[in-house]
Each structure stands twice: as structure tokens, then as C-alpha cells.
Amino acid sequence: METTTGGASVVLDHVTRRHPGGDCPVTALDDVSVTFAHGTFTAVMGPSGSGKTTLLQCAAGLERPTSGRVLVAGHDLARLSERKRTLLRRDRVGFVFQSFNLLPTLTAAQNVALPLRLAGRRPDPALIREGLAAVGLADRARHRPVQLSGGQQQRVALARALVTRPDVLFADEPTGALDAAAGREVLRLIRTLVDRHAQTVVMVTHDPLAASCADRVLFLADGRLHGELSEPSPDGVMARMVRLEAAC
């Protein structure tokens, strides 16, 4: 069932997520409400254990909230069967992680085409070429991961995440395994996707420089939202993180 969300790609409505822990269950998210508008880039930051990854997983439909609602592309995930949730994630959601998760025996082009093949769709070679060209790897289509640098592998992973034209791209520490130059290139590409193609991006990061590339930064601590920063700068993000960690 589809619900009107007023131009939002993802909505978390009073979401709480508790993990079983015997007599002391852990509350990873505590009554979090946030909207990720279409065509915006949001970074999520917080101390270790603050709930960043859980927020990402709930927003992407990988974890079910204990209470509250999650809407993705207008669909209330709680009202979908497991099969329909899987199809929604496959068709409407893209993922990029710190580890590139490329299949080593496949070429860059074959890795990009993989989500389409898994969906039972015949990949359009022109679409695959376009995807690799968009991340600056048109000349690396036949290369396997071992023949690519870390930054190039992450760009292949980015092209793979976008080949289904998802409503939202979730990125969990996408520059964490890269050197500074490669990390800047990946962030530049993500920023370009937002500015030129109205891609919605939600990125978890610990890096103030990476967070400053976003339109806004959300700050989490102990599973709760502790404000946000619009038009962030690296110094501004760092100052907020220092205050947040001191208060925890």
C-alpha cells in the first residue's frame, strides 16, 4: 500500500528499535522521527553505539522497528509482506558499504549488471556502459576487482547500487576503506548525483570532512536525535561532535 509522503523518499515516524538482551534489552533507536526529502544528501553522525547503523538498516527495510513506521518511496514497510519488502529494496533502494562487496571473478561491467540479473532482467549493455561512464570508469569495464584500486572498486560498487535507478541510496561509511584522494573522488561523485540527478542519499560516516559534503548532518547519541546542522562545514561538524561526545 502506498502512502502520500509529500516529496519524501524515506520517512521514519516515531521509530524505536530494541535488540533482545535477556533482562536488559538494548534500545538502539529511541522514538526517532526524521524525513529524508527527495533529491537531498543527508549525513548521519554520532559516537560509537549511537544507533547510526540501526537507523540506516531500519530506513532501508533491513530491520523491522519494534514500534513506529518506516515509509520508503511512499510504501509503509510494515504493511508489506516479506516478499514485497524484498522487491521494494531490490527495485527502489541502493546500498554502498565500506567493504566494496564486488565478486572477484566478475568484471566491473558484470558486477554492475548483477542486480539486474538477480532480478531476472536482461542487462542492457548501453545502460551498464552509461553507469560505468558516470563514475569515470568507462575504460575499466573488462577489469576484475583485483585489477582496480580501492577507489575504483568503490566507484564500481556505486555504479552497481545505481543501476536500478533507486529512489534512495544508503551509504554506510563509503569512504572508510579509502585513502584521502579516493575518498574525495567518491564523495564528489555522490554530490554530483544529488545535484544533477536529484538522487536521495543517506550516508553514515564518522568523518567530518565527508559529512560536510552533505546538505545537512543529523547527530545521534544513545539512539536519539540530538539536532542537525544545515550547510555544514568540517569545523562546524567537528565542534558539534565534540560537544555531543562530551555530553554522553
JSON list of C-alpha atoms in Angstrom, two decimals:
[
{"chain": "A", "resi": 1, "resn": "MET", "atom": "CA", "xyz": [0.00, 0.00, 0.00]},
{"chain": "A", "resi": 2, "resn": "GLU", "atom": "CA", "xyz": [1.32, 3.41, -0.96]},
{"chain": "A", "resi": 3, "resn": "THR", "atom": "CA", "xyz": [1.00, 6.48, 1.25]},
{"chain": "A", "resi": 4, "resn": "THR", "atom": "CA", "xyz": [1.49, 10.12, 0.26]},
{"chain": "A", "resi": 5, "resn": "THR", "atom": "CA", "xyz": [4.73, 11.44, 1.75]},
{"chain": "A", "resi": 6, "resn": "GLY", "atom": "CA", "xyz": [4.92, 14.93, 0.26]},
{"chain": "A", "resi": 7, "resn": "GLY", "atom": "CA", "xyz": [8.07, 14.52, -1.84]},
{"chain": "A", "resi": 8, "resn": "ALA", "atom": "CA", "xyz": [9.93, 12.46, 0.76]},
{"chain": "A", "resi": 9, "resn": "SER", "atom": "CA", "xyz": [11.96, 9.42, -0.28]},
{"chain": "A", "resi": 10, "resn": "VAL", "atom": "CA", "xyz": [12.09, 7.99, 3.26]},
{"chain": "A", "resi": 11, "resn": "VAL", "atom": "CA", "xyz": [10.17, 8.80, 6.43]},
{"chain": "A", "resi": 12, "resn": "LEU", "atom": "CA", "xyz": [10.82, 7.43, 9.94]},
{"chain": "A", "resi": 13, "resn": "ASP", "atom": "CA", "xyz": [7.82, 8.09, 12.17]},
{"chain": "A", "resi": 14, "resn": "HIS", "atom": "CA", "xyz": [8.46, 7.60, 15.91]},
{"chain": "A", "resi": 15, "resn": "VAL", "atom": "CA", "xyz": [10.73, 4.62, 15.24]},
{"chain": "A", "resi": 16, "resn": "THR", "atom": "CA", "xyz": [12.05, 2.61, 18.16]},
{"chain": "A", "resi": 17, "resn": "ARG", "atom": "CA", "xyz": [14.26, -0.44, 17.74]},
{"chain": "A", "resi": 18, "resn": "ARG", "atom": "CA", "xyz": [15.13, -2.68, 20.69]},
{"chain": "A", "resi": 19, "resn": "HIS", "atom": "CA", "xyz": [17.51, -5.62, 20.46]},
{"chain": "A", "resi": 20, "resn": "PRO", "atom": "CA", "xyz": [16.85, -8.57, 22.79]},
{"chain": "A", "resi": 21, "resn": "GLY", "atom": "CA", "xyz": [19.32, -8.82, 25.64]},
{"chain": "A", "resi": 22, "resn": "GLY", "atom": "CA", "xyz": [17.86, -11.07, 28.34]},
{"chain": "A", "resi": 23, "resn": "ASP", "atom": "CA", "xyz": [16.79, -8.93, 31.26]},
{"chain": "A", "resi": 24, "resn": "CYS", "atom": "CA", "xyz": [18.31, -5.80, 29.70]},
{"chain": "A", "resi": 25, "resn": "PRO", "atom": "CA", "xyz": [17.23, -5.28, 26.06]},
{"chain": "A", "resi": 26, "resn": "VAL", "atom": "CA", "xyz": [19.28, -2.69, 24.21]},
{"chain": "A", "resi": 27, "resn": "THR", "atom": "CA", "xyz": [17.41, 0.29, 22.75]},
{"chain": "A", "resi": 28, "resn": "ALA", "atom": "CA", "xyz": [19.32, 1.10, 19.57]},
{"chain": "A", "resi": 29, "resn": "LEU", "atom": "CA", "xyz": [16.81, 3.72, 18.36]},
{"chain": "A", "resi": 30, "resn": "ASP", "atom": "CA", "xyz": [14.52, 5.61, 20.73]},
{"chain": "A", "resi": 31, "resn": "ASP", "atom": "CA", "xyz": [11.46, 7.33, 19.23]},
{"chain": "A", "resi": 32, "resn": "VAL", "atom": "CA", "xyz": [13.24, 8.74, 16.17]},
{"chain": "A", "resi": 33, "resn": "SER", "atom": "CA", "xyz": [11.25, 10.79, 13.66]},
{"chain": "A", "resi": 34, "resn": "VAL", "atom": "CA", "xyz": [13.02, 12.13, 10.57]},
{"chain": "A", "resi": 35, "resn": "THR", "atom": "CA", "xyz": [12.28, 12.75, 6.90]},
{"chain": "A", "resi": 36, "resn": "PHE", "atom": "CA", "xyz": [14.73, 12.38, 4.02]},
{"chain": "A", "resi": 37, "resn": "ALA", "atom": "CA", "xyz": [13.42, 14.57, 1.22]},
{"chain": "A", "resi": 38, "resn": "HIS", "atom": "CA", "xyz": [13.75, 13.63, -2.43]},
{"chain": "A", "resi": 39, "resn": "GLY", "atom": "CA", "xyz": [16.97, 14.85, -4.03]},
{"chain": "A", "resi": 40, "resn": "THR", "atom": "CA", "xyz": [18.80, 15.64, -0.79]},
{"chain": "A", "resi": 41, "resn": "PHE", "atom": "CA", "xyz": [22.05, 14.40, 0.74]},
{"chain": "A", "resi": 42, "resn": "THR", "atom": "CA", "xyz": [21.96, 13.68, 4.48]},
{"chain": "A", "resi": 43, "resn": "ALA", "atom": "CA", "xyz": [24.90, 12.55, 6.61]},
{"chain": "A", "resi": 44, "resn": "VAL", "atom": "CA", "xyz": [24.33, 10.75, 9.92]},
{"chain": "A", "resi": 45, "resn": "MET", "atom": "CA", "xyz": [26.94, 11.05, 12.67]},
{"chain": "A", "resi": 46, "resn": "GLY", "atom": "CA", "xyz": [27.30, 10.11, 16.31]},
{"chain": "A", "resi": 47, "resn": "PRO", "atom": "CA", "xyz": [29.55, 8.36, 18.82]},
{"chain": "A", "resi": 48, "resn": "SER", "atom": "CA", "xyz": [30.13, 4.63, 18.58]},
{"chain": "A", "resi": 49, "resn": "GLY", "atom": "CA", "xyz": [26.98, 2.77, 19.58]},
{"chain": "A", "resi": 50, "resn": "SER", "atom": "CA", "xyz": [24.74, 5.78, 19.00]},
{"chain": "A", "resi": 51, "resn": "GLY", "atom": "CA", "xyz": [22.39, 3.93, 16.63]},
{"chain": "A", "resi": 52, "resn": "LYS", "atom": "CA", "xyz": [23.67, 5.17, 13.25]},
{"chain": "A", "resi": 53, "resn": "THR", "atom": "CA", "xyz": [23.77, 1.79, 11.54]},
{"chain": "A", "resi": 54, "resn": "THR", "atom": "CA", "xyz": [20.46, 0.73, 13.07]},
{"chain": "A", "resi": 55, "resn": "LEU", "atom": "CA", "xyz": [18.85, 3.90, 11.73]},
{"chain": "A", "resi": 56, "resn": "LEU", "atom": "CA", "xyz": [20.22, 3.09, 8.28]},
{"chain": "A", "resi": 57, "resn": "GLN", "atom": "CA", "xyz": [19.04, -0.51, 8.42]},
{"chain": "A", "resi": 58, "resn": "CYS", "atom": "CA", "xyz": [15.55, 0.41, 9.61]},
{"chain": "A", "resi": 59, "resn": "ALA", "atom": "CA", "xyz": [15.26, 3.14, 6.98]},
{"chain": "A", "resi": 60, "resn": "ALA", "atom": "CA", "xyz": [16.34, 0.67, 4.28]},
{"chain": "A", "resi": 61, "resn": "GLY", "atom": "CA", "xyz": [13.95, -2.04, 5.42]},
{"chain": "A", "resi": 62, "resn": "LEU", "atom": "CA", "xyz": [16.71, -4.41, 6.53]},
{"chain": "A", "resi": 63, "resn": "GLU", "atom": "CA", "xyz": [15.49, -4.35, 10.15]},
{"chain": "A", "resi": 64, "resn": "ARG", "atom": "CA", "xyz": [11.94, -4.11, 11.44]},
{"chain": "A", "resi": 65, "resn": "PRO", "atom": "CA", "xyz": [11.31, -1.42, 14.05]},
{"chain": "A", "resi": 66, "resn": "THR", "atom": "CA", "xyz": [9.99, -2.52, 17.42]},
{"chain": "A", "resi": 67, "resn": "SER", "atom": "CA", "xyz": [7.48, 0.31, 17.09]},
{"chain": "A", "resi": 68, "resn": "GLY", "atom": "CA", "xyz": [6.81, 3.21, 14.75]},
{"chain": "A", "resi": 69, "resn": "ARG", "atom": "CA", "xyz": [6.56, 3.37, 10.96]},
{"chain": "A", "resi": 70, "resn": "VAL", "atom": "CA", "xyz": [9.04, 3.47, 8.09]},
{"chain": "A", "resi": 71, "resn": "LEU", "atom": "CA", "xyz": [7.90, 4.64, 4.65]},
{"chain": "A", "resi": 72, "resn": "VAL", "atom": "CA", "xyz": [10.10, 4.17, 1.59]},
{"chain": "A", "resi": 73, "resn": "ALA", "atom": "CA", "xyz": [9.00, 5.71, -1.71]},
{"chain": "A", "resi": 74, "resn": "GLY", "atom": "CA", "xyz": [5.55, 6.13, -0.20]},
{"chain": "A", "resi": 75, "resn": "HIS", "atom": "CA", "xyz": [5.24, 2.50, 0.92]},
{"chain": "A", "resi": 76, "resn": "ASP", "atom": "CA", "xyz": [4.63, 1.66, 4.58]},
{"chain": "A", "resi": 77, "resn": "LEU", "atom": "CA", "xyz": [7.06, -1.23, 5.10]},
{"chain": "A", "resi": 78, "resn": "ALA", "atom": "CA", "xyz": [5.02, -2.72, 7.97]},
{"chain": "A", "resi": 79, "resn": "ARG", "atom": "CA", "xyz": [2.13, -3.30, 5.57]},
{"chain": "A", "resi": 80, "resn": "LEU", "atom": "CA", "xyz": [4.21, -5.23, 3.05]},
{"chain": "A", "resi": 81, "resn": "SER", "atom": "CA", "xyz": [4.79, -8.96, 3.02]},
{"chain": "A", "resi": 82, "resn": "GLU", "atom": "CA", "xyz": [8.39, -10.13, 3.27]},
{"chain": "A", "resi": 83, "resn": "ARG", "atom": "CA", "xyz": [8.41, -10.82, -0.47]},
{"chain": "A", "resi": 84, "resn": "LYS", "atom": "CA", "xyz": [7.13, -7.34, -1.32]},
{"chain": "A", "resi": 85, "resn": "ARG", "atom": "CA", "xyz": [9.64, -5.77, 1.10]},
{"chain": "A", "resi": 86, "resn": "THR", "atom": "CA", "xyz": [12.42, -7.67, -0.68]},
{"chain": "A", "resi": 87, "resn": "LEU", "atom": "CA", "xyz": [11.18, -6.49, -4.08]},
{"chain": "A", "resi": 88, "resn": "LEU", "atom": "CA", "xyz": [10.95, -2.91, -2.83]},
{"chain": "A", "resi": 89, "resn": "ARG", "atom": "CA", "xyz": [14.54, -2.99, -1.57]},
{"chain": "A", "resi": 90, "resn": "ARG", "atom": "CA", "xyz": [15.70, -4.54, -4.85]},
{"chain": "A", "resi": 91, "resn": "ASP", "atom": "CA", "xyz": [13.96, -2.03, -7.08]},
{"chain": "A", "resi": 92, "resn": "ARG", "atom": "CA", "xyz": [13.80, 1.20, -5.05]},
{"chain": "A", "resi": 93, "resn": "VAL", "atom": "CA", "xyz": [16.82, 1.11, -2.72]},
{"chain": "A", "resi": 94, "resn": "GLY", "atom": "CA", "xyz": [20.57, 1.15, -3.41]},
{"chain": "A", "resi": 95, "resn": "PHE", "atom": "CA", "xyz": [23.35, 0.24, -0.98]},
{"chain": "A", "resi": 96, "resn": "VAL", "atom": "CA", "xyz": [27.03, 1.12, -0.76]},
{"chain": "A", "resi": 97, "resn": "PHE", "atom": "CA", "xyz": [29.17, -0.13, 2.12]},
{"chain": "A", "resi": 98, "resn": "GLN", "atom": "CA", "xyz": [32.69, 0.37, 3.44]},
{"chain": "A", "resi": 99, "resn": "SER", "atom": "CA", "xyz": [33.60, -3.04, 2.01]},
{"chain": "A", "resi": 100, "resn": "PHE", "atom": "CA", "xyz": [33.05, -2.98, -1.72]},
{"chain": "A", "resi": 101, "resn": "ASN", "atom": "CA", "xyz": [31.45, -6.48, -1.89]},
{"chain": "A", "resi": 102, "resn": "LEU", "atom": "CA", "xyz": [32.39, -6.99, -5.53]},
{"chain": "A", "resi": 103, "resn": "LEU", "atom": "CA", "xyz": [32.51, -10.54, -6.84]},
{"chain": "A", "resi": 104, "resn": "PRO", "atom": "CA", "xyz": [36.20, -11.17, -7.66]},
{"chain": "A", "resi": 105, "resn": "THR", "atom": "CA", "xyz": [35.55, -13.44, -10.64]},
{"chain": "A", "resi": 106, "resn": "LEU", "atom": "CA", "xyz": [33.35, -10.89, -12.43]},
{"chain": "A", "resi": 107, "resn": "THR", "atom": "CA", "xyz": [34.45, -7.89, -14.44]},
{"chain": "A", "resi": 108, "resn": "ALA", "atom": "CA", "xyz": [33.44, -4.36, -13.47]},
{"chain": "A", "resi": 109, "resn": "ALA", "atom": "CA", "xyz": [30.64, -4.45, -16.06]},
{"chain": "A", "resi": 110, "resn": "GLN", "atom": "CA", "xyz": [29.41, -7.83, -14.84]},
{"chain": "A", "resi": 111, "resn": "ASN", "atom": "CA", "xyz": [29.42, -6.62, -11.22]},
{"chain": "A", "resi": 112, "resn": "VAL", "atom": "CA", "xyz": [27.35, -3.57, -12.19]},
{"chain": "A", "resi": 113, "resn": "ALA", "atom": "CA", "xyz": [24.90, -5.77, -14.10]},
{"chain": "A", "resi": 114, "resn": "LEU", "atom": "CA", "xyz": [24.49, -8.24, -11.23]},
{"chain": "A", "resi": 115, "resn": "PRO", "atom": "CA", "xyz": [21.43, -6.63, -9.54]},
{"chain": "A", "resi": 116, "resn": "LEU", "atom": "CA", "xyz": [19.56, -6.74, -12.84]},
{"chain": "A", "resi": 117, "resn": "ARG", "atom": "CA", "xyz": [20.44, -10.39, -13.42]},
{"chain": "A", "resi": 118, "resn": "LEU", "atom": "CA", "xyz": [19.36, -11.29, -9.87]},
{"chain": "A", "resi": 119, "resn": "ALA", "atom": "CA", "xyz": [16.04, -9.58, -10.60]},
{"chain": "A", "resi": 120, "resn": "GLY", "atom": "CA", "xyz": [15.59, -11.74, -13.68]},
{"chain": "A", "resi": 121, "resn": "ARG", "atom": "CA", "xyz": [16.13, -8.82, -16.04]},
{"chain": "A", "resi": 122, "resn": "ARG", "atom": "CA", "xyz": [18.44, -8.91, -19.05]},
{"chain": "A", "resi": 123, "resn": "PRO", "atom": "CA", "xyz": [21.01, -6.14, -18.58]},
{"chain": "A", "resi": 124, "resn": "ASP", "atom": "CA", "xyz": [21.13, -3.53, -21.31]},
{"chain": "A", "resi": 125, "resn": "PRO", "atom": "CA", "xyz": [24.81, -3.18, -22.31]},
{"chain": "A", "resi": 126, "resn": "ALA", "atom": "CA", "xyz": [24.27, 0.52, -23.04]},
{"chain": "A", "resi": 127, "resn": "LEU", "atom": "CA", "xyz": [22.89, 1.04, -19.53]},
{"chain": "A", "resi": 128, "resn": "ILE", "atom": "CA", "xyz": [25.91, -0.72, -17.99]},
{"chain": "A", "resi": 129, "resn": "ARG", "atom": "CA", "xyz": [28.31, 1.38, -20.07]},
{"chain": "A", "resi": 130, "resn": "GLU", "atom": "CA", "xyz": [26.44, 4.50, -19.04]},
{"chain": "A", "resi": 131, "resn": "GLY", "atom": "CA", "xyz": [26.67, 3.53, -15.38]},
{"chain": "A", "resi": 132, "resn": "LEU", "atom": "CA", "xyz": [30.42, 2.97, -15.54]},
{"chain": "A", "resi": 133, "resn": "ALA", "atom": "CA", "xyz": [30.93, 6.18, -17.51]},
{"chain": "A", "resi": 134, "resn": "ALA", "atom": "CA", "xyz": [29.01, 8.11, -14.85]},
{"chain": "A", "resi": 135, "resn": "VAL", "atom": "CA", "xyz": [31.59, 7.06, -12.24]},
{"chain": "A", "resi": 136, "resn": "GLY", "atom": "CA", "xyz": [34.55, 7.65, -14.54]},
{"chain": "A", "resi": 137, "resn": "LEU", "atom": "CA", "xyz": [35.29, 4.01, -15.35]},
{"chain": "A", "resi": 138, "resn": "ALA", "atom": "CA", "xyz": [34.18, 3.63, -18.95]},
{"chain": "A", "resi": 139, "resn": "ASP", "atom": "CA", "xyz": [37.62, 2.25, -19.80]},
{"chain": "A", "resi": 140, "resn": "ARG", "atom": "CA", "xyz": [37.63, -0.30, -16.96]},
{"chain": "A", "resi": 141, "resn": "ALA", "atom": "CA", "xyz": [34.55, -2.33, -17.92]},
{"chain": "A", "resi": 142, "resn": "ARG", "atom": "CA", "xyz": [36.56, -5.54, -18.56]},
{"chain": "A", "resi": 143, "resn": "HIS", "atom": "CA", "xyz": [38.77, -5.23, -15.48]},
{"chain": "A", "resi": 144, "resn": "ARG", "atom": "CA", "xyz": [38.24, -7.51, -12.49]},
{"chain": "A", "resi": 145, "resn": "PRO", "atom": "CA", "xyz": [38.34, -6.10, -8.94]},
{"chain": "A", "resi": 146, "resn": "VAL", "atom": "CA", "xyz": [41.93, -7.22, -8.35]},
{"chain": "A", "resi": 147, "resn": "GLN", "atom": "CA", "xyz": [42.96, -5.02, -11.29]},
{"chain": "A", "resi": 148, "resn": "LEU", "atom": "CA", "xyz": [41.31, -1.93, -9.78]},
{"chain": "A", "resi": 149, "resn": "SER", "atom": "CA", "xyz": [42.37, 0.39, -6.98]},
{"chain": "A", "resi": 150, "resn": "GLY", "atom": "CA", "xyz": [40.25, 0.68, -3.84]},
{"chain": "A", "resi": 151, "resn": "GLY", "atom": "CA", "xyz": [38.74, 3.93, -5.05]},
{"chain": "A", "resi": 152, "resn": "GLN", "atom": "CA", "xyz": [37.89, 2.40, -8.42]},
{"chain": "A", "resi": 153, "resn": "GLN", "atom": "CA", "xyz": [36.29, -0.61, -6.75]},
{"chain": "A", "resi": 154, "resn": "GLN", "atom": "CA", "xyz": [34.10, 1.67, -4.65]},
{"chain": "A", "resi": 155, "resn": "ARG", "atom": "CA", "xyz": [33.07, 3.54, -7.79]},
{"chain": "A", "resi": 156, "resn": "VAL", "atom": "CA", "xyz": [32.06, 0.22, -9.38]},
{"chain": "A", "resi": 157, "resn": "ALA", "atom": "CA", "xyz": [30.04, -0.52, -6.23]},
{"chain": "A", "resi": 158, "resn": "LEU", "atom": "CA", "xyz": [28.40, 2.89, -6.58]},
{"chain": "A", "resi": 159, "resn": "ALA", "atom": "CA", "xyz": [27.50, 2.22, -10.23]},
{"chain": "A", "resi": 160, "resn": "ARG", "atom": "CA", "xyz": [26.09, -1.17, -9.22]},
{"chain": "A", "resi": 161, "resn": "ALA", "atom": "CA", "xyz": [23.94, 0.43, -6.50]},
{"chain": "A", "resi": 162, "resn": "LEU", "atom": "CA", "xyz": [22.51, 2.91, -9.00]},
{"chain": "A", "resi": 163, "resn": "VAL", "atom": "CA", "xyz": [21.86, 0.61, -11.96]},
{"chain": "A", "resi": 164, "resn": "THR", "atom": "CA", "xyz": [18.25, 0.00, -10.89]},
{"chain": "A", "resi": 165, "resn": "ARG", "atom": "CA", "xyz": [17.66, 3.78, -10.59]},
{"chain": "A", "resi": 166, "resn": "PRO", "atom": "CA", "xyz": [16.73, 3.59, -6.89]},
{"chain": "A", "resi": 167, "resn": "ASP", "atom": "CA", "xyz": [14.66, 6.19, -5.07]},
{"chain": "A", "resi": 168, "resn": "VAL", "atom": "CA", "xyz": [17.25, 6.36, -2.30]},
{"chain": "A", "resi": 169, "resn": "LEU", "atom": "CA", "xyz": [20.92, 5.40, -1.93]},
{"chain": "A", "resi": 170, "resn": "PHE", "atom": "CA", "xyz": [22.07, 4.31, 1.52]},
{"chain": "A", "resi": 171, "resn": "ALA", "atom": "CA", "xyz": [25.81, 4.54, 2.13]},
{"chain": "A", "resi": 172, "resn": "ASP", "atom": "CA", "xyz": [27.45, 3.11, 5.27]},
{"chain": "A", "resi": 173, "resn": "GLU", "atom": "CA", "xyz": [30.96, 4.58, 5.69]},
{"chain": "A", "resi": 174, "resn": "PRO", "atom": "CA", "xyz": [31.54, 4.55, 1.90]},
{"chain": "A", "resi": 175, "resn": "THR", "atom": "CA", "xyz": [34.95, 6.24, 2.20]},
{"chain": "A", "resi": 176, "resn": "GLY", "atom": "CA", "xyz": [36.09, 4.39, 5.33]},
{"chain": "A", "resi": 177, "resn": "ALA", "atom": "CA", "xyz": [38.42, 1.99, 3.48]},
{"chain": "A", "resi": 178, "resn": "LEU", "atom": "CA", "xyz": [39.80, 4.58, 1.04]},
{"chain": "A", "resi": 179, "resn": "ASP", "atom": "CA", "xyz": [42.75, 6.94, 1.10]},
{"chain": "A", "resi": 180, "resn": "ALA", "atom": "CA", "xyz": [42.04, 10.67, 1.23]},
{"chain": "A", "resi": 181, "resn": "ALA", "atom": "CA", "xyz": [42.21, 11.27, -2.55]},
{"chain": "A", "resi": 182, "resn": "ALA", "atom": "CA", "xyz": [39.99, 8.30, -3.44]},
{"chain": "A", "resi": 183, "resn": "GLY", "atom": "CA", "xyz": [37.55, 9.24, -0.70]},
{"chain": "A", "resi": 184, "resn": "ARG", "atom": "CA", "xyz": [37.23, 12.77, -2.05]},
{"chain": "A", "resi": 185, "resn": "GLU", "atom": "CA", "xyz": [36.52, 11.41, -5.53]},
{"chain": "A", "resi": 186, "resn": "VAL", "atom": "CA", "xyz": [33.75, 9.12, -4.28]},
{"chain": "A", "resi": 187, "resn": "LEU", "atom": "CA", "xyz": [32.19, 11.98, -2.31]},
{"chain": "A", "resi": 188, "resn": "ARG", "atom": "CA", "xyz": [32.39, 14.23, -5.37]},
{"chain": "A", "resi": 189, "resn": "LEU", "atom": "CA", "xyz": [30.53, 11.62, -7.38]},
{"chain": "A", "resi": 190, "resn": "ILE", "atom": "CA", "xyz": [27.83, 11.29, -4.72]},
{"chain": "A", "resi": 191, "resn": "ARG", "atom": "CA", "xyz": [27.45, 15.07, -4.56]},
{"chain": "A", "resi": 192, "resn": "THR", "atom": "CA", "xyz": [27.10, 15.16, -8.37]},
{"chain": "A", "resi": 193, "resn": "LEU", "atom": "CA", "xyz": [24.38, 12.50, -8.25]},
{"chain": "A", "resi": 194, "resn": "VAL", "atom": "CA", "xyz": [22.41, 14.68, -5.85]},
{"chain": "A", "resi": 195, "resn": "ASP", "atom": "CA", "xyz": [22.94, 17.97, -7.69]},
{"chain": "A", "resi": 196, "resn": "ARG", "atom": "CA", "xyz": [22.50, 16.78, -11.27]},
{"chain": "A", "resi": 197, "resn": "HIS", "atom": "CA", "xyz": [20.19, 13.81, -10.96]},
{"chain": "A", "resi": 198, "resn": "ALA", "atom": "CA", "xyz": [18.18, 14.58, -7.78]},
{"chain": "A", "resi": 199, "resn": "GLN", "atom": "CA", "xyz": [19.35, 11.34, -6.16]},
{"chain": "A", "resi": 200, "resn": "THR", "atom": "CA", "xyz": [18.39, 10.98, -2.50]},
{"chain": "A", "resi": 201, "resn": "VAL", "atom": "CA", "xyz": [21.39, 9.90, -0.40]},
{"chain": "A", "resi": 202, "resn": "VAL", "atom": "CA", "xyz": [21.61, 8.94, 3.28]},
{"chain": "A", "resi": 203, "resn": "MET", "atom": "CA", "xyz": [25.18, 8.37, 4.45]},
{"chain": "A", "resi": 204, "resn": "VAL", "atom": "CA", "xyz": [26.54, 7.19, 7.79]},
{"chain": "A", "resi": 205, "resn": "THR", "atom": "CA", "xyz": [30.05, 8.50, 8.42]},
{"chain": "A", "resi": 206, "resn": "HIS", "atom": "CA", "xyz": [32.49, 9.28, 11.22]},
{"chain": "A", "resi": 207, "resn": "ASP", "atom": "CA", "xyz": [34.43, 11.75, 9.07]},
{"chain": "A", "resi": 208, "resn": "PRO", "atom": "CA", "xyz": [33.55, 15.47, 9.48]},
{"chain": "A", "resi": 209, "resn": "LEU", "atom": "CA", "xyz": [35.03, 16.23, 6.05]},
{"chain": "A", "resi": 210, "resn": "ALA", "atom": "CA", "xyz": [32.78, 13.62, 4.42]},
{"chain": "A", "resi": 211, "resn": "ALA", "atom": "CA", "xyz": [29.77, 14.89, 6.37]},
{"chain": "A", "resi": 212, "resn": "SER", "atom": "CA", "xyz": [30.43, 18.44, 5.20]},
{"chain": "A", "resi": 213, "resn": "CYS", "atom": "CA", "xyz": [29.67, 17.35, 1.62]},
{"chain": "A", "resi": 214, "resn": "ALA", "atom": "CA", "xyz": [26.03, 16.74, 2.62]},
{"chain": "A", "resi": 215, "resn": "ASP", "atom": "CA", "xyz": [23.14, 19.19, 2.68]},
{"chain": "A", "resi": 216, "resn": "ARG", "atom": "CA", "xyz": [22.61, 18.51, 6.36]},
{"chain": "A", "resi": 217, "resn": "VAL", "atom": "CA", "xyz": [24.05, 16.39, 9.15]},
{"chain": "A", "resi": 218, "resn": "LEU", "atom": "CA", "xyz": [21.93, 14.53, 11.71]},
{"chain": "A", "resi": 219, "resn": "PHE", "atom": "CA", "xyz": [23.52, 13.83, 15.09]},
{"chain": "A", "resi": 220, "resn": "LEU", "atom": "CA", "xyz": [22.63, 10.72, 17.10]},
{"chain": "A", "resi": 221, "resn": "ALA", "atom": "CA", "xyz": [23.53, 9.73, 20.65]},
{"chain": "A", "resi": 222, "resn": "ASP", "atom": "CA", "xyz": [22.14, 6.86, 22.71]},
{"chain": "A", "resi": 223, "resn": "GLY", "atom": "CA", "xyz": [19.62, 6.12, 19.99]},
{"chain": "A", "resi": 224, "resn": "ARG", "atom": "CA", "xyz": [18.10, 9.61, 19.98]},
{"chain": "A", "resi": 225, "resn": "LEU", "atom": "CA", "xyz": [18.39, 12.53, 17.62]},
{"chain": "A", "resi": 226, "resn": "HIS", "atom": "CA", "xyz": [20.40, 15.41, 19.08]},
{"chain": "A", "resi": 227, "resn": "GLY", "atom": "CA", "xyz": [19.84, 18.07, 16.46]},
{"chain": "A", "resi": 228, "resn": "GLU", "atom": "CA", "xyz": [21.05, 18.68, 12.95]},
{"chain": "A", "resi": 229, "resn": "LEU", "atom": "CA", "xyz": [23.30, 21.05, 11.06]},
{"chain": "A", "resi": 230, "resn": "SER", "atom": "CA", "xyz": [22.42, 22.57, 7.69]},
{"chain": "A", "resi": 231, "resn": "GLU", "atom": "CA", "xyz": [25.05, 23.68, 5.17]},
{"chain": "A", "resi": 232, "resn": "PRO", "atom": "CA", "xyz": [27.74, 22.01, 7.29]},
{"chain": "A", "resi": 233, "resn": "SER", "atom": "CA", "xyz": [31.45, 22.83, 7.33]},
{"chain": "A", "resi": 234, "resn": "PRO", "atom": "CA", "xyz": [34.12, 20.41, 8.59]},
{"chain": "A", "resi": 235, "resn": "ASP", "atom": "CA", "xyz": [34.87, 22.69, 11.57]},
{"chain": "A", "resi": 236, "resn": "GLY", "atom": "CA", "xyz": [31.17, 23.06, 12.38]},
{"chain": "A", "resi": 237, "resn": "VAL", "atom": "CA", "xyz": [30.60, 19.31, 12.27]},
{"chain": "A", "resi": 238, "resn": "MET", "atom": "CA", "xyz": [33.67, 18.66, 14.41]},
{"chain": "A", "resi": 239, "resn": "ALA", "atom": "CA", "xyz": [32.56, 21.20, 17.02]},
{"chain": "A", "resi": 240, "resn": "ARG", "atom": "CA", "xyz": [29.12, 19.60, 17.27]},
{"chain": "A", "resi": 241, "resn": "MET", "atom": "CA", "xyz": [30.63, 16.14, 17.61]},
{"chain": "A", "resi": 242, "resn": "VAL", "atom": "CA", "xyz": [32.99, 17.29, 20.37]},
{"chain": "A", "resi": 243, "resn": "ARG", "atom": "CA", "xyz": [30.06, 18.76, 22.32]},
{"chain": "A", "resi": 244, "resn": "LEU", "atom": "CA", "xyz": [27.96, 15.66, 21.74]},
{"chain": "A", "resi": 245, "resn": "GLU", "atom": "CA", "xyz": [30.65, 13.24, 22.87]},
{"chain": "A", "resi": 246, "resn": "ALA", "atom": "CA", "xyz": [31.38, 15.36, 25.93]},
{"chain": "A", "resi": 247, "resn": "ALA", "atom": "CA", "xyz": [27.71, 15.21, 26.92]},
{"chain": "A", "resi": 248, "resn": "CYS", "atom": "CA", "xyz": [27.49, 11.40, 26.57]}
]
